[in-house]
Amino acid sequence: MSDIRHSLLRRDALSAAKEVLYHLDIYFSSQLQNSPLPLVDKGPTDLLEEFLFQVPKERGAPPKRLTPLQELQLLEIMCNYFQEQTKDSVRQVIFSSLFSPQGNKADDSRMALLGKLVSMAVAVCRVPVLECAAFWLQRTPAVFCVRLARALVDDYCNLVPGSIQTLKQIFTASPRFCCQFITSVTALYDLSSDDLIPPSDLLELIVSWIFEDPRLILITFLNTPIAANLPIGFLELTPLTGLIRWCVKAPLAYKRKKKASLSNGHPPNKIAKDSTSGEDRDCHQLYSKLHLSVLQVLMMLQGHLTEKNLYGRLGLVPFDHVVPLVEDINRLSDELNPLNASKEIELALDRLAQALQVAMASGALLCTRDDLRTVCSRLPHNNLLQLVISGPVQQPTHGALPPGFYPHIHTPPLGYPAHPALPAHPALPAHPVQTFIPGMTFPYRPIR
C-alpha cells in the first residue's frame, strides 16, 4: 500500500480519489473470491481517509479542503462507479468500507460525504447507490442513521420548496431504501418536543408511500435473515414502533405546540391562525390514514411470523418501547389541561388501545395482560383501553383454532367487581310436539 500511496500523492485530488476506488475494486474482488466476508485491512482504510475524505495522515497538518466544484465532481465519480459495478457483493463491501463509522476523526467527513452522495443518488435516481445505502442503514448504529436521515430531510424538505416530489419518486425505484428511510426518520422525529414533530411535507410523503402499499413497512423484515435476538443500538427491523408512536402522540404533541404558540405573548393574526389551523387539520387527517395503514400491516404479521418460524419468539413491536411511549402519553396528558385537551387525550388513548390489541393478537407484541395493566395503570381512563388491558381471556390451545385466536370472553374491567351469579329460572313446561303429515294441503287465502 505504501507504493500506491506514493503514486497517489503525485496526483490531483480527483484523479487520486478515482485511483483509490480502482485499487479498492481490485483488492475486494480478489478477497471475495476466497471469502464471503473479507476483512478490511488498515492499509485500504488509511488510503480512503486520506484521499477520499481528505483527512491528513500527518498529525497537526491542516485538513485539506475540496472546492464545491471538486466535491460535486467527486460525488459524480462515486455515483458512476457504483452504477457501473455489476457485482452486488463488491458494491456492498466497498460502500461499507467507505462509510462504516470507524470511531475516529474521519467520521464527520465520512458522514458529510455520505449525506451528499445519497442526496445526489435520489436526485438522479441511482438505484445501486440507494440499495447500498439501504443495507448501510440496516447495519450501522442508529445514531449515524439518524444523521443521514436529517441530511436528506434538510435537502428535500427544508432547503428547496417543492423538492420533496423528487424524493417521492424513488418509491418504485428502491422500496428497500424507502423502508429504511422511514425507519430512520421515525427514530429522528419522536415528537418529544416541538422541534421533533415531522415536517408536514415529510409526513405527507411517508403517508402516501405507506397508504399506496402498506407492505412497504415490512420489506426489510421479509428480505432479511433474522435471529430471535436483535442487536441493541441499531435501527429496528420495521418502522412499526416509530409509526405507532407518531399516530398515538400526534394529537397531544400538536395540542402542546398550539398551546406554546398561544402562551408566548404574541397571539397570531387571523390569516396566520387560519393557515396554521388548516395545516394542523390536514396533518390530523394524514395521521388517521397512517394509523389505519399501521393496523392493516399489524394484521398481516401473524402469517409472516409463522412462516419464518418466529411467531411467539420475535416481537416486532418490543414491549421495552411500549413502556416509554405510555410514559410520554401520561406526561403529555398531565402537562396539558385535561379540561381543554379531553378530545386529544381520548383520541391518543383510543389509538394506543387499538395498536396494542392488534399487535398482541398478531404476535407482534409479546407481553401479558398483567404487564399492560402495570404499565397503563397511571393513564387517564379510557373505555377501549380498559377493555384491552382487562381481557379477553386466553383459552388453552385448541387444534381446531388458528394461532392467536381469542374467544369473545372478557374479564371484568379494572375497578369493577365481577357480577354475582344470577338465580336459575324454573323449568318451563315442554311444548307439545307437532307432527308433520306429508301430503296435507293448506288452504291459501289471499290477504285483503
Tab-separated table of C-alpha atoms in Angstrom:
chain	number	residue	atom	x	y	z
A	1	MET	CA	0.000	0.000	0.000
A	2	SER	CA	2.929	2.368	0.551
A	3	ASP	CA	3.831	2.268	-3.163
A	4	ILE	CA	0.252	3.065	-4.092
A	5	ARG	CA	0.204	5.951	-1.626
A	6	HIS	CA	3.361	7.494	-3.107
A	7	SER	CA	1.883	7.331	-6.599
A	8	LEU	CA	-1.358	8.901	-5.373
A	9	LEU	CA	0.452	11.788	-3.711
A	10	ARG	CA	1.648	12.935	-7.147
A	11	ARG	CA	-1.903	13.179	-8.474
A	12	ASP	CA	-4.555	15.848	-8.062
A	13	ALA	CA	-7.371	15.214	-5.587
A	14	LEU	CA	-9.968	13.927	-8.078
A	15	SER	CA	-7.723	11.567	-10.020
A	16	ALA	CA	-6.279	10.261	-6.731
A	17	ALA	CA	-9.807	9.521	-5.451
A	18	LYS	CA	-10.675	7.730	-8.695
A	19	GLU	CA	-7.485	5.680	-8.461
A	20	VAL	CA	-8.264	4.688	-4.853
A	21	LEU	CA	-11.652	3.325	-5.950
A	22	TYR	CA	-9.927	1.390	-8.740
A	23	HIS	CA	-7.427	-0.242	-6.344
A	24	LEU	CA	-10.189	-0.993	-3.817
A	25	ASP	CA	-12.208	-2.700	-6.523
A	26	ILE	CA	-9.299	-4.994	-7.401
A	27	TYR	CA	-8.476	-5.653	-3.744
A	28	PHE	CA	-12.003	-6.612	-2.644
A	29	SER	CA	-12.799	-8.557	-5.835
A	30	SER	CA	-9.853	-10.846	-5.133
A	31	GLN	CA	-10.776	-11.070	-1.440
A	32	LEU	CA	-14.369	-12.078	-2.218
A	33	GLN	CA	-13.138	-14.981	-4.313
A	34	ASN	CA	-11.537	-16.500	-1.210
A	35	SER	CA	-14.011	-15.491	1.487
A	36	PRO	CA	-17.655	-14.299	1.505
A	37	LEU	CA	-16.806	-11.896	4.375
A	38	PRO	CA	-13.472	-10.244	3.571
A	39	LEU	CA	-11.516	-8.496	6.294
A	40	VAL	CA	-10.709	-4.838	5.694
A	41	ASP	CA	-7.035	-4.172	6.429
A	42	LYS	CA	-5.779	-0.924	7.855
A	43	GLY	CA	-3.953	-0.054	4.609
A	44	PRO	CA	-7.045	0.418	2.408
A	45	THR	CA	-8.838	2.259	5.223
A	46	ASP	CA	-5.960	4.728	5.527
A	47	LEU	CA	-5.977	5.362	1.770
A	48	LEU	CA	-9.715	6.051	1.848
A	49	GLU	CA	-9.451	8.507	4.705
A	50	GLU	CA	-6.543	10.373	3.168
A	51	PHE	CA	-7.597	10.591	-0.487
A	52	LEU	CA	-11.400	10.477	-0.396
A	53	PHE	CA	-12.230	12.131	2.918
A	54	GLN	CA	-9.226	14.475	2.819
A	55	VAL	CA	-8.013	13.626	6.330
A	56	PRO	CA	-4.243	14.325	6.529
A	57	LYS	CA	-2.077	11.441	7.663
A	58	GLU	CA	0.475	13.603	9.467
A	59	ARG	CA	-0.540	14.863	12.894
A	60	GLY	CA	-1.007	18.591	13.129
A	61	ALA	CA	-1.243	19.042	9.357
A	62	PRO	CA	-4.118	21.317	8.260
A	63	PRO	CA	-7.105	19.445	6.791
A	64	LYS	CA	-7.439	19.518	3.030
A	65	ARG	CA	-10.488	21.160	1.517
A	66	LEU	CA	-12.097	20.439	-1.823
A	67	THR	CA	-13.765	23.296	-3.652
A	68	PRO	CA	-17.550	22.947	-4.138
A	69	LEU	CA	-16.947	22.097	-7.802
A	70	GLN	CA	-14.357	19.425	-6.918
A	71	GLU	CA	-16.724	17.962	-4.330
A	72	LEU	CA	-19.509	17.742	-6.909
A	73	GLN	CA	-17.133	16.040	-9.351
A	74	LEU	CA	-16.053	13.586	-6.648
A	75	LEU	CA	-19.701	12.699	-5.951
A	76	GLU	CA	-20.240	12.120	-9.665
A	77	ILE	CA	-17.187	9.820	-9.798
A	78	MET	CA	-18.522	7.778	-6.879
A	79	CYS	CA	-22.066	7.609	-8.286
A	80	ASN	CA	-20.741	6.417	-11.634
A	81	TYR	CA	-18.522	3.797	-10.001
A	82	PHE	CA	-21.401	2.203	-8.065
A	83	GLN	CA	-23.629	2.389	-11.134
A	84	GLU	CA	-21.068	0.656	-13.355
A	85	GLN	CA	-20.000	-2.037	-10.860
A	86	THR	CA	-22.111	-5.058	-11.813
A	87	LYS	CA	-21.276	-7.312	-8.850
A	88	ASP	CA	-23.581	-6.522	-5.946
A	89	SER	CA	-21.260	-8.128	-3.371
A	90	VAL	CA	-18.334	-5.916	-4.435
A	91	ARG	CA	-20.548	-2.814	-4.333
A	92	GLN	CA	-21.761	-3.628	-0.838
A	93	VAL	CA	-18.266	-4.299	0.561
A	94	ILE	CA	-16.791	-1.138	-0.926
A	95	PHE	CA	-19.721	1.012	0.215
A	96	SER	CA	-19.355	-0.439	3.701
A	97	SER	CA	-15.595	0.148	3.774
A	98	LEU	CA	-16.160	3.725	2.610
A	99	PHE	CA	-18.884	4.758	5.032
A	100	SER	CA	-18.892	2.447	8.060
A	101	PRO	CA	-18.025	4.609	11.109
A	102	GLN	CA	-14.550	3.912	12.478
A	103	GLY	CA	-14.720	5.964	15.672
A	104	ASN	CA	-12.033	8.423	14.559
A	105	LYS	CA	-11.756	11.994	13.317
A	106	ALA	CA	-12.638	10.944	9.755
A	107	ASP	CA	-16.205	10.041	10.730
A	108	ASP	CA	-17.504	13.612	10.376
A	109	SER	CA	-16.104	13.873	6.833
A	110	ARG	CA	-17.382	10.371	6.143
A	111	MET	CA	-20.953	11.214	7.197
A	112	ALA	CA	-20.973	14.562	5.391
A	113	LEU	CA	-19.895	12.948	2.121
A	114	LEU	CA	-22.381	10.094	2.570
A	115	GLY	CA	-25.273	12.524	3.020
A	116	LYS	CA	-24.343	14.370	-0.173
A	117	LEU	CA	-23.826	11.131	-2.116
A	118	VAL	CA	-27.227	9.684	-1.164
A	119	SER	CA	-28.898	13.036	-1.806
A	120	MET	CA	-27.387	13.095	-5.301
A	121	ALA	CA	-28.442	9.465	-5.851
A	122	VAL	CA	-32.020	10.435	-5.002
A	123	ALA	CA	-31.890	13.400	-7.386
A	124	VAL	CA	-30.554	11.402	-10.359
A	125	CYS	CA	-32.191	8.081	-9.313
A	126	ARG	CA	-29.036	5.983	-8.960
A	127	VAL	CA	-30.636	2.777	-7.703
A	128	PRO	CA	-27.372	0.903	-6.877
A	129	VAL	CA	-26.331	3.709	-4.515
A	130	LEU	CA	-29.771	3.721	-2.866
A	131	GLU	CA	-29.666	-0.061	-2.393
A	132	CYS	CA	-26.204	0.186	-0.824
A	133	ALA	CA	-27.469	2.963	1.447
A	134	ALA	CA	-30.406	0.759	2.496
A	135	PHE	CA	-28.038	-2.024	3.591
A	136	TRP	CA	-25.818	0.553	5.313
A	137	LEU	CA	-28.809	1.834	7.326
A	138	GLN	CA	-29.573	-1.722	8.348
A	139	ARG	CA	-26.025	-2.477	9.604
A	140	THR	CA	-24.986	0.834	11.165
A	141	PRO	CA	-25.690	2.158	14.698
A	142	ALA	CA	-28.861	4.237	14.840
A	143	VAL	CA	-27.089	7.467	15.861
A	144	PHE	CA	-25.413	7.594	12.438
A	145	CYS	CA	-28.573	6.556	10.584
A	146	VAL	CA	-30.395	9.482	12.153
A	147	ARG	CA	-27.684	11.857	10.878
A	148	LEU	CA	-28.173	10.610	7.326
A	149	ALA	CA	-31.951	10.967	7.659
A	150	ARG	CA	-31.564	14.543	8.902
A	151	ALA	CA	-29.319	15.422	5.943
A	152	LEU	CA	-31.903	14.107	3.454
A	153	VAL	CA	-34.783	15.873	5.208
A	154	ASP	CA	-32.829	19.143	5.159
A	155	ASP	CA	-32.115	18.774	1.434
A	156	TYR	CA	-35.598	17.752	0.304
A	157	CYS	CA	-37.951	19.294	2.879
A	158	ASN	CA	-36.247	22.457	4.097
A	159	LEU	CA	-33.693	23.672	1.558
A	160	VAL	CA	-35.692	23.928	-1.678
A	161	PRO	CA	-39.510	24.170	-1.511
A	162	GLY	CA	-41.203	21.583	-3.708
A	163	SER	CA	-38.189	19.288	-3.998
A	164	ILE	CA	-39.994	16.684	-1.891
A	165	GLN	CA	-41.553	15.438	-5.160
A	166	THR	CA	-38.098	14.238	-6.257
A	167	LEU	CA	-37.785	12.154	-3.096
A	168	LYS	CA	-41.332	10.861	-3.566
A	169	GLN	CA	-40.483	9.334	-6.948
A	170	ILE	CA	-37.940	6.825	-5.589
A	171	PHE	CA	-40.780	4.751	-4.103
A	172	THR	CA	-40.860	2.499	-7.153
A	173	ALA	CA	-37.098	2.646	-7.803
A	174	SER	CA	-35.870	1.411	-4.400
A	175	PRO	CA	-38.581	0.295	-1.932
A	176	ARG	CA	-35.914	-1.164	0.361
A	177	PHE	CA	-34.307	2.269	0.759
A	178	CYS	CA	-37.742	3.845	1.347
A	179	CYS	CA	-38.429	1.345	4.150
A	180	GLN	CA	-35.109	2.047	5.860
A	181	PHE	CA	-35.551	5.794	5.357
A	182	ILE	CA	-38.943	5.661	7.112
A	183	THR	CA	-37.407	3.695	9.995
A	184	SER	CA	-34.604	6.224	10.457
A	185	VAL	CA	-36.967	9.204	10.141
A	186	THR	CA	-39.288	7.845	12.837
A	187	ALA	CA	-36.234	7.404	15.066
A	188	LEU	CA	-35.253	11.030	14.391
A	189	TYR	CA	-38.677	12.648	14.892
A	190	ASP	CA	-40.026	11.188	18.133
A	191	LEU	CA	-42.387	14.142	18.907
A	192	SER	CA	-40.678	14.676	22.263
A	193	SER	CA	-40.517	18.425	21.538
A	194	ASP	CA	-41.980	20.845	19.012
A	195	ASP	CA	-38.738	20.726	17.015
A	196	LEU	CA	-39.049	16.943	16.690
A	197	ILE	CA	-42.510	16.944	15.091
A	198	PRO	CA	-42.053	15.728	11.485
A	199	PRO	CA	-42.427	18.460	8.834
A	200	SER	CA	-45.784	18.350	7.089
A	201	ASP	CA	-44.188	17.650	3.682
A	202	LEU	CA	-42.288	14.693	5.108
A	203	LEU	CA	-45.409	13.370	6.836
A	204	GLU	CA	-47.430	13.602	3.618
A	205	LEU	CA	-44.645	11.813	1.705
A	206	ILE	CA	-44.462	8.886	4.130
A	207	VAL	CA	-48.240	8.527	4.412
A	208	SER	CA	-48.572	8.484	0.616
A	209	TRP	CA	-45.936	5.738	0.344
A	210	ILE	CA	-47.465	3.551	3.045
A	211	PHE	CA	-51.096	4.141	2.077
A	212	GLU	CA	-50.306	3.134	-1.506
A	213	ASP	CA	-48.710	-0.139	-0.360
A	214	PRO	CA	-48.699	-0.879	3.398
A	215	ARG	CA	-46.356	-3.858	2.809
A	216	LEU	CA	-43.568	-1.333	2.230
A	217	ILE	CA	-43.100	-1.273	6.018
A	218	LEU	CA	-42.202	-4.983	6.035
A	219	ILE	CA	-39.691	-5.121	3.159
A	220	THR	CA	-36.574	-5.276	5.348
A	221	PHE	CA	-38.177	-7.832	7.673
A	222	LEU	CA	-39.328	-10.074	4.824
A	223	ASN	CA	-35.994	-9.991	2.960
A	224	THR	CA	-33.520	-10.367	5.824
A	225	PRO	CA	-32.305	-13.497	7.619
A	226	ILE	CA	-33.399	-12.854	11.199
A	227	ALA	CA	-32.317	-14.115	14.590
A	228	ALA	CA	-34.705	-14.034	17.520
A	229	ASN	CA	-32.374	-11.650	19.410
A	230	LEU	CA	-31.784	-8.373	17.580
A	231	PRO	CA	-28.660	-6.250	18.217
A	232	ILE	CA	-29.047	-3.288	20.540
A	233	GLY	CA	-28.382	0.249	19.288
A	234	PHE	CA	-29.337	-0.356	15.654
A	235	LEU	CA	-32.481	0.529	13.734
A	236	GLU	CA	-35.419	-1.808	14.206
A	237	LEU	CA	-36.388	-4.315	11.539
A	238	THR	CA	-39.528	-2.331	10.738
A	239	PRO	CA	-40.683	1.248	11.368
A	240	LEU	CA	-43.809	-0.068	13.128
A	241	THR	CA	-42.873	1.132	16.613
A	242	GLY	CA	-41.944	4.586	15.356
A	243	LEU	CA	-45.116	4.913	13.298
A	244	ILE	CA	-47.277	3.825	16.246
A	245	ARG	CA	-45.504	6.483	18.307
A	246	TRP	CA	-46.323	9.098	15.664
A	247	CYS	CA	-50.019	8.172	15.473
A	248	VAL	CA	-50.525	7.938	19.237
A	249	LYS	CA	-48.587	11.030	20.307
A	250	ALA	CA	-49.599	13.307	17.420
A	251	PRO	CA	-52.884	14.646	18.892
A	252	LEU	CA	-51.149	15.580	22.146
A	253	ALA	CA	-47.953	16.906	20.513
A	254	TYR	CA	-49.855	19.239	18.170
A	255	LYS	CA	-52.025	20.423	21.061
A	256	ARG	CA	-48.868	21.177	23.063
A	257	LYS	CA	-47.411	23.064	20.083
A	258	LYS	CA	-50.587	25.135	19.718
A	259	LYS	CA	-50.636	25.869	23.442
A	260	ALA	CA	-46.987	27.038	23.347
A	261	SER	CA	-47.665	29.385	20.412
A	262	LEU	CA	-50.593	30.970	22.300
A	263	SER	CA	-48.665	31.375	25.545
A	264	ASN	CA	-45.587	33.100	24.087
A	265	GLY	CA	-47.251	36.515	24.322
A	266	HIS	CA	-47.689	37.016	20.578
A	267	PRO	CA	-51.153	35.799	19.504
A	268	PRO	CA	-51.228	35.098	15.749
A	269	ASN	CA	-53.266	37.292	13.430
A	270	LYS	CA	-56.383	35.882	11.757
A	271	ILE	CA	-54.679	34.933	8.484
A	272	ALA	CA	-51.808	33.144	10.217
A	273	LYS	CA	-54.234	31.478	12.629
A	274	ASP	CA	-56.421	30.176	9.773
A	275	SER	CA	-53.369	28.931	7.886
A	276	THR	CA	-51.997	27.118	10.941
A	277	SER	CA	-55.327	25.539	11.833
A	278	GLY	CA	-55.798	24.376	8.227
A	279	GLU	CA	-52.330	22.817	8.166
A	280	ASP	CA	-52.928	21.090	11.508
A	281	ARG	CA	-56.268	19.766	10.246
A	282	ASP	CA	-54.539	18.286	7.187
A	283	CYS	CA	-51.878	16.709	9.404
A	284	HIS	CA	-54.502	15.110	11.655
A	285	GLN	CA	-56.166	13.552	8.605
A	286	LEU	CA	-52.790	12.211	7.489
A	287	TYR	CA	-52.183	10.670	10.909
A	288	SER	CA	-55.599	8.996	10.726
A	289	LYS	CA	-54.717	7.451	7.360
A	290	LEU	CA	-51.347	6.391	8.716
A	291	HIS	CA	-52.947	4.771	11.766
A	292	LEU	CA	-55.255	2.735	9.529
A	293	SER	CA	-52.314	1.548	7.422
A	294	VAL	CA	-50.326	0.562	10.511
A	295	LEU	CA	-53.235	-1.522	11.822
A	296	GLN	CA	-53.523	-3.228	8.425
A	297	VAL	CA	-49.824	-4.128	8.493
A	298	LEU	CA	-50.074	-5.461	12.046
A	299	MET	CA	-52.901	-7.740	10.930
A	300	MET	CA	-50.638	-9.203	8.209
A	301	LEU	CA	-47.871	-10.100	10.609
A	302	GLN	CA	-49.152	-13.319	12.150
A	303	GLY	CA	-48.825	-15.195	8.865
A	304	HIS	CA	-45.357	-13.791	8.138
A	305	LEU	CA	-44.064	-14.547	11.640
A	306	THR	CA	-45.412	-18.094	11.457
A	307	GLU	CA	-43.861	-18.595	8.030
A	308	LYS	CA	-40.442	-17.542	9.363
A	309	ASN	CA	-40.865	-19.697	12.491
A	310	LEU	CA	-40.684	-16.566	14.642
A	311	TYR	CA	-44.248	-16.462	15.975
A	312	GLY	CA	-44.034	-16.032	19.741
A	313	ARG	CA	-40.231	-15.614	19.564
A	314	LEU	CA	-39.711	-12.208	17.917
A	315	GLY	CA	-41.607	-9.077	18.941
A	316	LEU	CA	-41.552	-6.555	16.104
A	317	VAL	CA	-43.194	-4.084	18.489
A	318	PRO	CA	-40.889	-4.505	21.516
A	319	PHE	CA	-42.531	-4.148	24.904
A	320	ASP	CA	-39.468	-2.171	26.044
A	321	HIS	CA	-40.513	0.533	23.564
A	322	VAL	CA	-44.161	0.493	24.614
A	323	VAL	CA	-43.199	1.465	28.181
A	324	PRO	CA	-41.619	4.868	27.288
A	325	LEU	CA	-44.480	5.548	24.854
A	326	VAL	CA	-47.028	5.112	27.654
A	327	GLU	CA	-44.890	7.298	29.941
A	328	ASP	CA	-44.803	10.024	27.262
A	329	ILE	CA	-48.592	9.924	26.891
A	330	ASN	CA	-49.027	10.151	30.652
A	331	ARG	CA	-46.629	13.086	30.872
A	332	LEU	CA	-48.264	14.946	27.980
A	333	SER	CA	-51.733	14.345	29.434
A	334	ASP	CA	-50.620	15.831	32.757
A	335	GLU	CA	-48.870	18.714	31.005
A	336	LEU	CA	-51.978	19.671	29.026
A	337	ASN	CA	-55.065	20.740	30.916
A	338	PRO	CA	-57.392	17.713	30.714
A	339	LEU	CA	-60.383	20.039	30.561
A	340	ASN	CA	-59.034	21.696	27.387
A	341	ALA	CA	-57.483	18.609	25.778
A	342	SER	CA	-60.028	15.902	26.539
A	343	LYS	CA	-60.664	15.117	22.852
A	344	GLU	CA	-56.947	14.840	22.097
A	345	ILE	CA	-56.297	12.619	25.123
A	346	GLU	CA	-59.241	10.393	24.195
A	347	LEU	CA	-58.011	10.055	20.592
A	348	ALA	CA	-54.439	9.250	21.686
A	349	LEU	CA	-55.643	6.570	24.102
A	350	ASP	CA	-58.040	5.086	21.533
A	351	ARG	CA	-55.198	4.735	19.035
A	352	LEU	CA	-52.917	3.262	21.690
A	353	ALA	CA	-55.573	0.692	22.653
A	354	GLN	CA	-56.191	-0.299	19.027
A	355	ALA	CA	-52.485	-0.680	18.288
A	356	LEU	CA	-51.860	-2.731	21.453
A	357	GLN	CA	-54.797	-5.058	20.816
A	358	VAL	CA	-53.951	-5.761	17.164
A	359	ALA	CA	-50.218	-6.080	17.905
A	360	MET	CA	-50.855	-8.629	20.661
A	361	ALA	CA	-53.366	-10.594	18.592
A	362	SER	CA	-50.936	-10.825	15.656
A	363	GLY	CA	-47.917	-11.809	17.779
A	364	ALA	CA	-46.032	-8.558	17.109
A	365	LEU	CA	-46.192	-7.528	20.795
A	366	LEU	CA	-45.080	-10.206	23.258
A	367	CYS	CA	-46.386	-9.413	26.728
A	368	THR	CA	-49.131	-10.412	29.135
A	369	ARG	CA	-52.262	-8.528	30.142
A	370	ASP	CA	-50.730	-8.142	33.605
A	371	ASP	CA	-47.754	-6.353	32.015
A	372	LEU	CA	-50.123	-3.968	30.259
A	373	ARG	CA	-52.130	-3.347	33.422
A	374	THR	CA	-48.970	-2.397	35.281
A	375	VAL	CA	-47.697	-0.074	32.563
A	376	CYS	CA	-51.040	1.594	31.786
A	377	SER	CA	-52.282	1.917	35.372
A	378	ARG	CA	-51.490	5.653	35.585
A	379	LEU	CA	-53.037	6.663	32.266
A	380	PRO	CA	-56.320	8.590	32.199
A	381	HIS	CA	-59.390	6.391	31.993
A	382	ASN	CA	-60.368	5.215	28.524
A	383	ASN	CA	-63.099	2.655	27.867
A	384	LEU	CA	-61.401	0.986	24.913
A	385	LEU	CA	-58.029	0.769	26.644
A	386	GLN	CA	-59.762	-0.635	29.720
A	387	LEU	CA	-61.197	-3.484	27.649
A	388	VAL	CA	-57.841	-4.215	26.021
A	389	ILE	CA	-55.838	-4.446	29.234
A	390	SER	CA	-58.583	-6.404	31.023
A	391	GLY	CA	-59.255	-9.209	28.548
A	392	PRO	CA	-60.127	-11.274	26.630
A	393	VAL	CA	-59.219	-14.447	28.476
A	394	GLN	CA	-56.715	-16.633	26.646
A	395	GLN	CA	-58.128	-20.164	26.380
A	396	PRO	CA	-55.977	-23.322	26.188
A	397	THR	CA	-54.630	-24.091	22.721
A	398	HIS	CA	-57.147	-25.982	20.637
A	399	GLY	CA	-56.271	-27.837	17.464
A	400	ALA	CA	-59.325	-26.509	15.626
A	401	LEU	CA	-58.477	-22.865	16.344
A	402	PRO	CA	-55.818	-20.863	14.478
A	403	PRO	CA	-52.829	-19.499	16.466
A	404	GLY	CA	-53.598	-16.303	18.368
A	405	PHE	CA	-57.380	-16.819	18.268
A	406	TYR	CA	-59.153	-15.027	21.107
A	407	PRO	CA	-62.636	-16.227	22.131
A	408	HIS	CA	-65.125	-13.474	22.897
A	409	ILE	CA	-64.982	-13.756	26.686
A	410	HIS	CA	-63.912	-10.752	28.751
A	411	THR	CA	-62.829	-10.443	32.309
A	412	PRO	CA	-64.369	-7.590	34.358
A	413	PRO	CA	-62.817	-4.155	33.639
A	414	LEU	CA	-60.422	-2.842	36.221
A	415	GLY	CA	-62.080	-1.297	39.239
A	416	TYR	CA	-65.361	-3.157	38.800
A	417	PRO	CA	-66.254	-6.355	40.685
A	418	ALA	CA	-67.450	-9.452	38.916
A	419	HIS	CA	-71.234	-9.778	38.572
A	420	PRO	CA	-72.811	-12.252	41.025
A	421	ALA	CA	-74.285	-15.370	39.504
A	422	LEU	CA	-77.953	-14.943	38.573
A	423	PRO	CA	-80.529	-17.355	40.120
A	424	ALA	CA	-81.654	-20.148	37.838
A	425	HIS	CA	-85.096	-19.794	36.216
A	426	PRO	CA	-87.688	-22.525	36.963
A	427	ALA	CA	-88.040	-25.048	34.197
A	428	LEU	CA	-90.744	-24.194	31.657
A	429	PRO	CA	-93.302	-26.841	30.615
A	430	ALA	CA	-92.431	-28.640	27.419
A	431	HIS	CA	-94.319	-27.677	24.266
A	432	PRO	CA	-96.337	-30.445	22.590
A	433	VAL	CA	-94.559	-31.859	19.554
A	434	GLN	CA	-96.269	-31.076	16.265
A	435	THR	CA	-96.051	-33.975	13.826
A	436	PHE	CA	-95.692	-33.267	10.129
A	437	ILE	CA	-98.169	-35.135	7.880
A	438	PRO	CA	-96.925	-35.454	4.287
A	439	GLY	CA	-99.448	-34.634	1.622
A	440	MET	CA	-101.563	-32.404	3.889
A	441	THR	CA	-102.731	-29.367	1.964
A	442	PHE	CA	-103.177	-25.925	3.475
A	443	PRO	CA	-105.828	-23.587	2.105
A	444	TYR	CA	-104.481	-20.361	0.633
A	445	ARG	CA	-106.429	-17.281	1.498
A	446	PRO	CA	-105.269	-14.040	-0.114
A	447	ILE	CA	-104.915	-11.102	2.242
A	448	ARG	CA	-107.455	-8.382	1.548
